[in-house]
Amino acid sequence: MTSTSAEFSALAPYGWDESWAEAFAPFEADGLLPGRVVRVDRGQCDVVTADGNVRADTEFVVPRDPMKVVCTGDWVAVDPGGDPRYVRAYLPRRTAFVRSTSSKRSEGQILAANVDHAVVAVSLAVELDLGRVERFLALAWESGAQPVVVLTKADLVPDPVTLAHLVQDVETSAPGVPVLTVSALHGDGLDVLVALVGSGTSVLLGQSGAGKSTLANALVGADVMDVQAARDVDGKGRHTTTTRNLLALPSGGVLIDTPGLRGVGLFDAETGVGQVFTEIEELAERCRFQDCAHESEPGCAVRSAVENGELPQRRLESYRKLLRENQWIVAKTDARARAELRREYRRKGAEGKAALEAKRGRWA
Ligand SMILES: Nc1nc2c(ncn2[C@@H]2O[C@H](COP(=O)(O)OP(=O)(O)OP(=O)(O)O)[C@@H](O)[C@H]2O)c(=O)[nH]1
Ligand SMILES: [Mg+2]
Ligand SMILES: [Zn+2]
């Protein structure tokens, strides 16, 4: 069975296509309804379907694994009958943003799924923190989406030379990533962003107060998202946006607005980190030793690039810091996985022993 044309016309603005329909076919055969999650809060989600918006419980697809929790951007199979309705399954994700939840528990948390463009919003109202930009970009690359950096509130940097320098600094920290400047206040630079988010699904990421919801409203052309009242408190105070919201854009494309992230912990993002620091990884290929740590080894191409001013020292330090952090998370996750495995073995071992004793008992 294939997806109906009603489904196509209702869901196409949200990104439904032939290949999603194909992935959905087995669920269609079971009489389930396809839809995209536009918002999640506390075990429930809003799903846009051909029957309009439905609120559904996600209970059935949550086997206590935070990576398997339905999230905004997921394509899901909803039980059409029943009260409450249930999300029965989600389709395999094309991309997923994962961060580590906290430093104590090494768990991944899915921020958004099936995203094509990751728009990292960075406010020009506060001092540029390139390390933070790099961290966001590592997360973005790791997800499988193409990142773009948007420097917001460009109206606050009226001097074009200063603005150009800021853009250049970010570009140096973001190889392969377009860097745009926009002012939602004046509308400057919005056309470039409109073109970029006009296809596929984009997610707005960044600190609280960076101007993500202001951009979302500008792109939607209506005040659909609440915006922070005072504009001089970037990154501080209350988060204005508290849920992740998926919006269909009038000129095509889908946008997910997210709550500001104060800290983004990496979660198994080594590939992503590598993509943020491609120039360092390229230099490293020319180091004399293949496993060069770029510290005191002779013939280190990375250190000599720093010495001759080709590579900023800050970049190398940031690279090391993110790699270290990532290795630590991976080690911790592995340790946790190993501990779980040990528990499992012990449990199985105990079962096995009990079975053996029962058997012996029978023969005794
Ligand atoms: N001067 C200026 N201020 C802006 C611009 N865009 C946004 N702001 C202000 O920045 C503040 C924060 O904007 P929001 O859009 O709420 O920020 P956010 O990133 O969505 O914040 P959270 O939802 O908390 O993550 C608001 O007071 C906006 O008016 C801009 O282009 N220029
Ligand atoms: Mg917001
Ligand atoms: Zn080296």
mmCIF file of C-alpha atoms and ligand atoms in Angstrom:
data_model
loop_
_atom_site.group_PDB
_atom_site.id
_atom_site.type_symbol
_atom_site.label_atom_id
_atom_site.label_comp_id
_atom_site.label_asym_id
_atom_site.label_seq_id
_atom_site.Cartn_x
_atom_site.Cartn_y
_atom_site.Cartn_z
ATOM 1 C CA MET A 1 0.000 0.000 0.000
ATOM 2 C CA THR A 2 1.250 3.520 -0.674
ATOM 3 C CA SER A 3 0.663 6.865 0.912
ATOM 4 C CA THR A 4 -2.477 8.656 -0.215
ATOM 5 C CA SER A 5 -2.467 11.906 -2.172
ATOM 6 C CA ALA A 6 -4.256 13.573 0.748
ATOM 7 C CA GLU A 7 -1.272 12.683 2.893
ATOM 8 C CA PHE A 8 1.095 14.055 0.307
ATOM 9 C CA SER A 9 -0.630 17.404 -0.014
ATOM 10 C CA ALA A 10 -1.020 17.800 3.761
ATOM 11 C CA LEU A 11 2.459 16.666 4.711
ATOM 12 C CA ALA A 12 4.616 17.859 1.807
ATOM 13 C CA PRO A 13 4.969 21.336 3.367
ATOM 14 C CA TYR A 14 6.502 19.523 6.352
ATOM 15 C CA GLY A 15 8.972 17.621 4.228
ATOM 16 C CA TRP A 16 7.082 14.385 3.414
ATOM 17 C CA ASP A 17 8.491 12.770 0.303
ATOM 18 C CA GLU A 18 8.504 9.492 -1.636
ATOM 19 C CA SER A 19 11.203 7.973 0.479
ATOM 20 C CA TRP A 20 9.427 8.766 3.769
ATOM 21 C CA ALA A 21 6.261 7.291 2.262
ATOM 22 C CA GLU A 22 8.213 4.175 1.378
ATOM 23 C CA ALA A 23 9.615 3.879 4.891
ATOM 24 C CA PHE A 24 6.103 4.328 6.226
ATOM 25 C CA ALA A 25 4.455 1.690 4.010
ATOM 26 C CA PRO A 26 4.458 -1.128 6.607
ATOM 27 C CA PHE A 27 2.760 1.160 9.144
ATOM 28 C CA GLU A 28 0.264 2.327 6.545
ATOM 29 C CA ALA A 29 -0.641 -1.316 6.025
ATOM 30 C CA ASP A 30 -1.339 -1.521 9.767
ATOM 31 C CA GLY A 31 -3.777 1.380 9.473
ATOM 32 C CA LEU A 32 -1.504 3.859 11.246
ATOM 33 C CA LEU A 33 -1.350 7.545 10.358
ATOM 34 C CA PRO A 34 1.889 9.237 9.260
ATOM 35 C CA GLY A 35 2.818 12.575 10.775
ATOM 36 C CA ARG A 36 5.671 14.801 11.831
ATOM 37 C CA VAL A 37 6.329 15.774 15.410
ATOM 38 C CA VAL A 38 6.083 19.551 15.700
ATOM 39 C CA ARG A 39 6.546 19.767 19.463
ATOM 40 C CA VAL A 40 7.287 17.526 22.446
ATOM 41 C CA ASP A 41 6.611 18.104 26.070
ATOM 42 C CA ARG A 42 6.513 15.721 29.001
ATOM 43 C CA GLY A 43 5.682 12.438 27.339
ATOM 44 C CA GLN A 44 3.298 13.970 24.863
ATOM 45 C CA CYS A 45 3.776 15.409 21.456
ATOM 46 C CA ASP A 46 1.936 17.388 18.846
ATOM 47 C CA VAL A 47 1.958 15.682 15.494
ATOM 48 C CA VAL A 48 0.876 17.222 12.211
ATOM 49 C CA THR A 49 -1.041 14.680 10.119
ATOM 50 C CA ALA A 50 -3.379 14.671 7.122
ATOM 51 C CA ASP A 51 -6.183 14.788 9.732
ATOM 52 C CA GLY A 52 -4.795 17.993 11.216
ATOM 53 C CA ASN A 53 -2.816 18.389 14.409
ATOM 54 C CA VAL A 54 -3.133 15.579 16.908
ATOM 55 C CA ARG A 55 -1.799 15.343 20.413
ATOM 56 C CA ALA A 56 -0.387 11.919 21.161
ATOM 57 C CA ASP A 57 1.310 10.008 23.919
ATOM 58 C CA THR A 58 4.811 8.803 23.216
ATOM 59 C CA GLU A 59 4.764 6.248 26.003
ATOM 60 C CA PHE A 60 4.856 3.185 23.784
ATOM 61 C CA VAL A 61 8.055 4.129 22.002
ATOM 62 C CA VAL A 62 10.006 5.104 25.107
ATOM 63 C CA PRO A 63 11.909 2.121 26.451
ATOM 64 C CA ARG A 64 13.768 4.433 28.881
ATOM 65 C CA ASP A 65 16.516 5.064 26.369
ATOM 66 C CA PRO A 66 16.812 8.826 25.907
ATOM 67 C CA MET A 67 18.089 8.276 22.369
ATOM 68 C CA LYS A 68 14.889 6.484 21.487
ATOM 69 C CA VAL A 69 12.567 9.194 22.719
ATOM 70 C CA VAL A 70 10.472 10.792 20.025
ATOM 71 C CA CYS A 71 11.705 14.302 19.314
ATOM 72 C CA THR A 72 10.751 17.317 17.254
ATOM 73 C CA GLY A 73 11.344 16.621 13.587
ATOM 74 C CA ASP A 74 10.661 12.886 13.831
ATOM 75 C CA TRP A 75 8.321 11.222 11.356
ATOM 76 C CA VAL A 76 6.020 8.979 13.333
ATOM 77 C CA ALA A 77 3.225 6.423 13.019
ATOM 78 C CA VAL A 78 0.201 7.476 15.059
ATOM 79 C CA ASP A 79 -2.648 5.255 16.141
ATOM 80 C CA PRO A 80 -5.633 7.015 14.547
ATOM 81 C CA GLY A 81 -8.195 5.751 17.053
ATOM 82 C CA GLY A 82 -8.118 5.699 20.813
ATOM 83 C CA ASP A 83 -7.988 8.264 23.532
ATOM 84 C CA PRO A 84 -5.277 9.075 24.240
ATOM 85 C CA ARG A 85 -3.697 8.398 20.906
ATOM 86 C CA TYR A 86 -0.303 6.786 20.803
ATOM 87 C CA VAL A 87 2.770 7.231 18.726
ATOM 88 C CA ARG A 88 3.615 3.637 17.807
ATOM 89 C CA ALA A 89 6.954 4.141 16.129
ATOM 90 C CA TYR A 90 9.222 6.673 14.542
ATOM 91 C CA LEU A 91 10.824 6.250 11.148
ATOM 92 C CA PRO A 92 14.602 5.793 10.965
ATOM 93 C CA ARG A 93 16.208 9.225 11.337
ATOM 94 C CA ARG A 94 18.211 10.695 8.492
ATOM 95 C CA THR A 95 20.077 12.982 10.876
ATOM 96 C CA ALA A 96 19.955 13.608 14.625
ATOM 97 C CA PHE A 97 21.372 16.223 16.972
ATOM 98 C CA VAL A 98 22.681 14.611 20.113
ATOM 99 C CA ARG A 99 24.253 16.299 23.078
ATOM 100 C CA SER A 100 25.289 14.801 26.369
ATOM 101 C CA THR A 101 22.733 15.559 29.036
ATOM 102 C CA SER A 102 24.924 16.410 31.992
ATOM 103 C CA SER A 103 28.428 15.875 33.212
ATOM 104 C CA LYS A 104 27.280 13.351 35.828
ATOM 105 C CA ARG A 105 25.283 11.014 33.642
ATOM 106 C CA SER A 106 26.831 10.203 30.333
ATOM 107 C CA GLU A 107 23.684 9.946 28.306
ATOM 108 C CA GLY A 108 22.834 11.337 24.933
ATOM 109 C CA GLN A 109 19.855 13.576 24.450
ATOM 110 C CA ILE A 110 18.270 14.039 21.055
ATOM 111 C CA LEU A 111 17.606 17.681 20.325
ATOM 112 C CA ALA A 112 16.074 17.407 16.856
ATOM 113 C CA ALA A 113 15.784 14.854 14.088
ATOM 114 C CA ASN A 114 15.816 14.872 10.298
ATOM 115 C CA VAL A 115 17.483 18.228 9.924
ATOM 116 C CA ASP A 116 19.313 19.296 6.752
ATOM 117 C CA HIS A 117 20.683 22.688 7.775
ATOM 118 C CA ALA A 118 21.927 23.608 11.231
ATOM 119 C CA VAL A 119 21.724 27.354 11.684
ATOM 120 C CA VAL A 120 23.988 28.379 14.543
ATOM 121 C CA ALA A 121 22.818 31.800 15.726
ATOM 122 C CA VAL A 122 25.562 33.885 17.318
ATOM 123 C CA SER A 123 24.742 37.302 18.739
ATOM 124 C CA LEU A 124 26.897 40.286 17.838
ATOM 125 C CA ALA A 125 25.550 42.074 20.935
ATOM 126 C CA VAL A 126 28.040 40.218 23.092
ATOM 127 C CA GLU A 127 31.707 39.405 22.689
ATOM 128 C CA LEU A 128 32.377 36.589 20.209
ATOM 129 C CA ASP A 129 33.212 33.296 21.871
ATOM 130 C CA LEU A 130 34.844 31.307 19.082
ATOM 131 C CA GLY A 131 35.268 28.246 21.289
ATOM 132 C CA ARG A 132 31.536 28.117 21.772
ATOM 133 C CA VAL A 133 30.932 28.499 18.037
ATOM 134 C CA GLU A 134 33.293 25.576 17.416
ATOM 135 C CA ARG A 135 31.446 23.480 19.976
ATOM 136 C CA PHE A 136 28.085 24.163 18.322
ATOM 137 C CA LEU A 137 29.597 23.367 14.939
ATOM 138 C CA ALA A 138 30.987 20.035 16.152
ATOM 139 C CA LEU A 139 27.509 19.091 17.325
ATOM 140 C CA ALA A 140 26.041 20.262 14.029
ATOM 141 C CA TRP A 141 28.519 18.382 11.796
ATOM 142 C CA GLU A 142 28.160 15.250 13.880
ATOM 143 C CA SER A 143 24.387 15.301 13.344
ATOM 144 C CA GLY A 144 24.823 14.910 9.616
ATOM 145 C CA ALA A 145 23.344 18.329 8.817
ATOM 146 C CA GLN A 146 25.192 21.097 6.967
ATOM 147 C CA PRO A 147 25.991 23.891 9.406
ATOM 148 C CA VAL A 148 25.790 27.619 8.745
ATOM 149 C CA VAL A 149 26.677 30.392 11.174
ATOM 150 C CA VAL A 150 24.378 33.393 11.346
ATOM 151 C CA LEU A 151 25.759 36.419 13.148
ATOM 152 C CA THR A 152 22.636 38.127 14.475
ATOM 153 C CA LYS A 153 21.900 41.735 15.484
ATOM 154 C CA ALA A 154 24.307 43.099 12.867
ATOM 155 C CA ASP A 155 22.658 46.503 13.393
ATOM 156 C CA LEU A 156 24.597 46.695 16.676
ATOM 157 C CA VAL A 157 27.902 46.705 14.752
ATOM 158 C CA PRO A 158 27.451 49.699 12.452
ATOM 159 C CA ASP A 159 31.108 49.917 11.420
ATOM 160 C CA PRO A 160 31.531 47.737 8.292
ATOM 161 C CA VAL A 161 35.257 47.191 8.895
ATOM 162 C CA THR A 162 34.629 45.877 12.404
ATOM 163 C CA LEU A 163 31.834 43.678 11.075
ATOM 164 C CA ALA A 164 34.085 42.284 8.344
ATOM 165 C CA HIS A 165 36.733 41.411 10.942
ATOM 166 C CA LEU A 166 34.202 39.593 13.083
ATOM 167 C CA VAL A 167 33.000 37.613 10.074
ATOM 168 C CA GLN A 168 36.595 36.752 9.212
ATOM 169 C CA ASP A 169 37.291 35.523 12.754
ATOM 170 C CA VAL A 170 34.295 33.232 12.601
ATOM 171 C CA GLU A 171 35.213 32.026 9.105
ATOM 172 C CA THR A 172 38.680 31.069 10.335
ATOM 173 C CA SER A 173 37.004 28.979 13.027
ATOM 174 C CA ALA A 174 34.504 27.400 10.667
ATOM 175 C CA PRO A 175 36.095 25.869 7.550
ATOM 176 C CA GLY A 176 33.483 24.782 5.033
ATOM 177 C CA VAL A 177 30.733 26.678 6.811
ATOM 178 C CA PRO A 178 28.997 29.720 5.302
ATOM 179 C CA VAL A 179 28.961 32.708 7.656
ATOM 180 C CA LEU A 180 26.120 35.200 7.237
ATOM 181 C CA THR A 181 25.283 38.423 9.018
ATOM 182 C CA VAL A 182 21.680 39.429 9.561
ATOM 183 C CA SER A 183 19.691 42.070 11.318
ATOM 184 C CA ALA A 184 16.151 40.998 12.035
ATOM 185 C CA LEU A 185 15.563 44.569 13.142
ATOM 186 C CA HIS A 186 16.415 46.100 9.756
ATOM 187 C CA GLY A 187 15.872 43.033 7.597
ATOM 188 C CA ASP A 188 19.499 43.096 6.391
ATOM 189 C CA GLY A 189 20.829 39.779 5.130
ATOM 190 C CA LEU A 190 17.534 37.992 5.613
ATOM 191 C CA ASP A 191 17.177 37.213 1.897
ATOM 192 C CA VAL A 192 20.294 35.024 1.971
ATOM 193 C CA LEU A 193 18.949 33.132 4.955
ATOM 194 C CA VAL A 194 15.488 32.778 3.371
ATOM 195 C CA ALA A 195 17.110 31.156 0.331
ATOM 196 C CA LEU A 196 19.142 28.829 2.518
ATOM 197 C CA VAL A 197 16.252 27.560 4.650
ATOM 198 C CA GLY A 198 13.915 27.398 1.651
ATOM 199 C CA SER A 199 14.548 23.703 1.143
ATOM 200 C CA GLY A 200 14.625 20.833 3.592
ATOM 201 C CA THR A 201 14.500 21.225 7.352
ATOM 202 C CA SER A 202 16.575 23.740 9.276
ATOM 203 C CA VAL A 203 17.129 24.030 12.994
ATOM 204 C CA LEU A 204 18.011 27.213 14.861
ATOM 205 C CA LEU A 205 20.622 26.565 17.531
ATOM 206 C CA GLY A 206 22.417 28.926 19.863
ATOM 207 C CA GLN A 207 22.487 30.577 23.220
ATOM 208 C CA SER A 208 19.459 32.074 24.854
ATOM 209 C CA GLY A 209 18.924 35.614 23.630
ATOM 210 C CA ALA A 210 20.850 35.067 20.388
ATOM 211 C CA GLY A 211 17.737 36.069 18.481
ATOM 212 C CA LYS A 212 16.604 32.649 17.226
ATOM 213 C CA SER A 213 12.879 33.215 17.724
ATOM 214 C CA THR A 214 13.148 36.716 16.296
ATOM 215 C CA LEU A 215 14.646 35.108 13.173
ATOM 216 C CA ALA A 216 11.953 32.418 13.159
ATOM 217 C CA ASN A 217 9.270 35.108 13.187
ATOM 218 C CA ALA A 218 11.011 37.014 10.412
ATOM 219 C CA LEU A 219 11.236 33.847 8.296
ATOM 220 C CA VAL A 220 7.629 32.845 8.958
ATOM 221 C CA GLY A 221 6.458 36.406 8.399
ATOM 222 C CA ALA A 222 4.313 36.415 11.534
ATOM 223 C CA ASP A 223 4.787 36.551 15.302
ATOM 224 C CA VAL A 224 4.443 32.846 15.950
ATOM 225 C CA MET A 225 7.176 32.607 18.583
ATOM 226 C CA ASP A 226 7.510 34.621 21.782
ATOM 227 C CA VAL A 227 10.557 36.828 21.852
ATOM 228 C CA GLN A 228 12.569 37.983 24.842
ATOM 229 C CA ALA A 229 11.453 41.434 26.036
ATOM 230 C CA ALA A 230 14.748 43.083 26.944
ATOM 231 C CA ARG A 231 17.445 42.911 24.325
ATOM 232 C CA ASP A 232 20.567 43.585 26.381
ATOM 233 C CA VAL A 233 20.607 40.349 28.332
ATOM 234 C CA ASP A 234 21.913 37.818 25.825
ATOM 235 C CA GLY A 235 22.584 34.474 27.370
ATOM 236 C CA LYS A 236 21.345 35.494 30.789
ATOM 237 C CA GLY A 237 18.095 35.232 32.644
ATOM 238 C CA ARG A 238 15.124 33.195 31.647
ATOM 239 C CA HIS A 239 14.881 31.212 28.460
ATOM 240 C CA THR A 240 12.074 32.629 26.395
ATOM 241 C CA THR A 241 11.551 29.573 24.214
ATOM 242 C CA THR A 242 11.031 26.412 26.260
ATOM 243 C CA THR A 243 10.056 23.758 23.704
ATOM 244 C CA ARG A 244 11.370 22.809 20.293
ATOM 245 C CA ASN A 245 8.885 23.940 17.687
ATOM 246 C CA LEU A 246 8.691 22.909 14.082
ATOM 247 C CA LEU A 247 7.226 25.463 11.672
ATOM 248 C CA ALA A 248 6.436 25.199 7.963
ATOM 249 C CA LEU A 249 7.772 28.276 6.188
ATOM 250 C CA PRO A 250 5.490 30.096 3.729
ATOM 251 C CA SER A 251 8.163 30.208 1.016
ATOM 252 C CA GLY A 252 9.064 26.528 1.414
ATOM 253 C CA GLY A 253 11.268 24.732 3.870
ATOM 254 C CA VAL A 254 10.709 23.751 7.478
ATOM 255 C CA LEU A 255 12.210 25.468 10.503
ATOM 256 C CA ILE A 256 12.745 24.203 14.045
ATOM 257 C CA ASP A 257 13.173 26.853 16.738
ATOM 258 C CA THR A 258 14.848 25.570 19.904
ATOM 259 C CA PRO A 259 15.351 26.828 23.454
ATOM 260 C CA GLY A 260 18.725 28.454 24.023
ATOM 261 C CA LEU A 261 21.450 26.048 25.060
ATOM 262 C CA ARG A 262 23.721 27.353 27.768
ATOM 263 C CA GLY A 263 26.160 24.526 27.472
ATOM 264 C CA VAL A 264 26.413 21.979 24.743
ATOM 265 C CA GLY A 265 28.211 18.905 25.903
ATOM 266 C CA LEU A 266 29.550 16.822 23.075
ATOM 267 C CA PHE A 267 28.356 13.255 22.823
ATOM 268 C CA ASP A 268 30.496 10.896 20.809
ATOM 269 C CA ALA A 269 31.264 13.650 18.315
ATOM 270 C CA GLU A 270 34.787 12.877 17.169
ATOM 271 C CA THR A 271 33.877 13.073 13.495
ATOM 272 C CA GLY A 272 32.127 16.377 14.115
ATOM 273 C CA VAL A 273 35.158 17.778 15.934
ATOM 274 C CA GLY A 274 37.356 16.682 13.030
ATOM 275 C CA GLN A 275 35.102 18.526 10.593
ATOM 276 C CA VAL A 276 35.361 21.745 12.608
ATOM 277 C CA PHE A 277 39.157 21.557 12.523
ATOM 278 C CA THR A 278 39.800 20.218 9.019
ATOM 279 C CA GLU A 279 42.857 22.426 8.523
ATOM 280 C CA ILE A 280 44.504 20.917 11.626
ATOM 281 C CA GLU A 281 43.701 17.376 10.506
ATOM 282 C CA GLU A 282 45.157 18.166 7.075
ATOM 283 C CA LEU A 283 48.321 19.562 8.642
ATOM 284 C CA ALA A 284 48.563 16.494 10.875
ATOM 285 C CA GLU A 285 48.903 14.313 7.803
ATOM 286 C CA ARG A 286 52.271 15.982 7.245
ATOM 287 C CA CYS A 287 53.573 15.313 10.774
ATOM 288 C CA ARG A 288 56.558 12.960 10.854
ATOM 289 C CA PHE A 289 54.809 10.549 13.204
ATOM 290 C CA GLN A 290 51.411 9.214 12.372
ATOM 291 C CA ASP A 291 50.295 9.303 16.002
ATOM 292 C CA CYS A 292 51.791 12.760 16.595
ATOM 293 C CA ALA A 293 50.128 14.521 19.534
ATOM 294 C CA HIS A 294 51.476 17.875 18.272
ATOM 295 C CA GLU A 295 53.192 18.520 21.579
ATOM 296 C CA SER A 296 56.934 17.974 21.545
ATOM 297 C CA GLU A 297 57.462 15.492 18.716
ATOM 298 C CA PRO A 298 60.037 16.409 16.097
ATOM 299 C CA GLY A 299 58.762 17.176 12.604
ATOM 300 C CA CYS A 300 55.329 18.277 13.780
ATOM 301 C CA ALA A 301 53.576 20.128 10.946
ATOM 302 C CA VAL A 302 50.820 21.401 13.223
ATOM 303 C CA ARG A 303 53.183 23.087 15.669
ATOM 304 C CA SER A 304 55.279 24.548 12.929
ATOM 305 C CA ALA A 305 52.081 26.026 11.412
ATOM 306 C CA VAL A 306 51.372 27.664 14.776
ATOM 307 C CA GLU A 307 54.970 28.920 14.966
ATOM 308 C CA ASN A 308 54.896 30.539 11.550
ATOM 309 C CA GLY A 309 51.509 32.132 12.210
ATOM 310 C CA GLU A 310 49.564 29.985 9.764
ATOM 311 C CA LEU A 311 47.430 28.401 12.475
ATOM 312 C CA PRO A 312 46.137 30.366 15.479
ATOM 313 C CA GLN A 313 47.318 28.879 18.783
ATOM 314 C CA ARG A 314 43.730 29.283 20.025
ATOM 315 C CA ARG A 315 42.488 26.903 17.326
ATOM 316 C CA LEU A 316 44.915 24.194 18.359
ATOM 317 C CA GLU A 317 43.977 24.571 22.028
ATOM 318 C CA SER A 318 40.286 24.513 21.243
ATOM 319 C CA TYR A 319 40.760 21.397 19.093
ATOM 320 C CA ARG A 320 42.577 19.637 21.913
ATOM 321 C CA LYS A 321 39.993 20.686 24.444
ATOM 322 C CA LEU A 322 37.047 19.390 22.413
ATOM 323 C CA LEU A 323 38.841 16.137 21.560
ATOM 324 C CA ARG A 324 39.727 15.568 25.221
ATOM 325 C CA GLU A 325 36.198 16.286 26.320
ATOM 326 C CA ASN A 326 34.832 13.947 23.699
ATOM 327 C CA GLN A 327 37.239 11.153 24.637
ATOM 328 C CA TRP A 328 36.211 11.548 28.252
ATOM 329 C CA ILE A 329 32.507 11.277 27.379
ATOM 330 C CA VAL A 330 33.137 8.257 25.169
ATOM 331 C CA ALA A 331 35.198 6.556 27.884
ATOM 332 C CA LYS A 332 32.497 7.240 30.431
ATOM 333 C CA THR A 333 29.774 5.958 28.132
ATOM 334 C CA ASP A 334 31.857 2.863 27.459
ATOM 335 C CA ALA A 335 32.400 2.390 31.184
ATOM 336 C CA ARG A 336 28.676 2.634 31.736
ATOM 337 C CA ALA A 337 27.970 0.212 28.905
ATOM 338 C CA ARG A 338 30.533 -2.204 30.331
ATOM 339 C CA ALA A 339 29.019 -1.950 33.807
ATOM 340 C CA GLU A 340 25.599 -2.681 32.338
ATOM 341 C CA LEU A 341 27.017 -5.649 30.475
ATOM 342 C CA ARG A 342 28.592 -6.950 33.687
ATOM 343 C CA ARG A 343 25.270 -6.636 35.490
ATOM 344 C CA GLU A 344 23.611 -8.461 32.629
ATOM 345 C CA TYR A 345 26.212 -11.257 32.760
ATOM 346 C CA ARG A 346 25.834 -11.510 36.516
ATOM 347 C CA ARG A 347 22.059 -11.740 36.173
ATOM 348 C CA LYS A 348 22.345 -14.314 33.402
ATOM 349 C CA GLY A 349 25.030 -16.089 35.399
ATOM 350 C CA ALA A 350 22.727 -16.263 38.408
ATOM 351 C CA GLU A 351 19.913 -17.530 36.215
ATOM 352 C CA GLY A 352 22.213 -20.072 34.676
ATOM 353 C CA LYS A 353 23.376 -21.232 38.088
ATOM 354 C CA ALA A 354 19.804 -21.488 39.336
ATOM 355 C CA ALA A 355 18.866 -23.511 36.255
ATOM 356 C CA LEU A 356 21.882 -25.733 36.761
ATOM 357 C CA GLU A 357 21.002 -26.288 40.388
ATOM 358 C CA ALA A 358 17.409 -27.044 39.462
ATOM 359 C CA LYS A 359 18.678 -29.556 36.927
ATOM 360 C CA ARG A 360 21.044 -31.093 39.466
ATOM 361 C CA GLY A 361 18.169 -31.183 41.920
ATOM 362 C CA ARG A 362 16.163 -33.132 39.418
ATOM 363 C CA TRP A 363 18.919 -35.671 38.947
ATOM 364 C CA ALA A 364 19.929 -35.843 42.555
HETATM 365 N N1 LIG B 1 19.154 45.054 17.884
HETATM 366 C C1 LIG B 1 18.644 43.869 17.555
HETATM 367 N N2 LIG B 1 18.051 43.134 18.493
HETATM 368 C C2 LIG B 1 17.560 41.928 18.146
HETATM 369 C C3 LIG B 1 17.673 41.438 16.822
HETATM 370 N N3 LIG B 1 17.130 40.198 16.775
HETATM 371 C C4 LIG B 1 16.702 39.943 18.038
HETATM 372 N N4 LIG B 1 16.948 40.970 18.856
HETATM 373 C C5 LIG B 1 16.600 41.036 20.274
HETATM 374 O O1 LIG B 1 17.239 40.008 21.002
HETATM 375 C C6 LIG B 1 16.413 39.556 22.088
HETATM 376 C C7 LIG B 1 16.376 38.062 22.149
HETATM 377 O O2 LIG B 1 15.663 37.568 21.043
HETATM 378 P P1 LIG B 1 14.956 36.133 21.007
HETATM 379 O O3 LIG B 1 14.544 35.979 19.586
HETATM 380 O O4 LIG B 1 13.903 35.993 22.028
HETATM 381 O O5 LIG B 1 16.169 35.181 21.372
HETATM 382 P P2 LIG B 1 16.186 33.567 21.404
HETATM 383 O O6 LIG B 1 17.487 33.175 20.804
HETATM 384 O O7 LIG B 1 14.972 33.034 20.777
HETATM 385 O O8 LIG B 1 16.203 33.268 22.962
HETATM 386 P P3 LIG B 1 15.677 31.924 23.717
HETATM 387 O O9 LIG B 1 14.308 31.633 23.227
HETATM 388 O O10 LIG B 1 15.720 32.275 25.162
HETATM 389 O O11 LIG B 1 16.661 30.861 23.362
HETATM 390 C C8 LIG B 1 15.053 40.220 21.882
HETATM 391 O O12 LIG B 1 14.880 41.254 22.821
HETATM 392 C C9 LIG B 1 15.106 40.745 20.468
HETATM 393 O O13 LIG B 1 14.371 41.934 20.307
HETATM 394 C C10 LIG B 1 18.299 42.273 15.839
HETATM 395 O O14 LIG B 1 18.444 41.943 14.662
HETATM 396 N N5 LIG B 1 18.769 43.460 16.272
HETATM 397 MG MG MG B 2 13.546 31.774 21.452
HETATM 398 ZN ZN ZN B 3 52.069 16.910 14.916
#
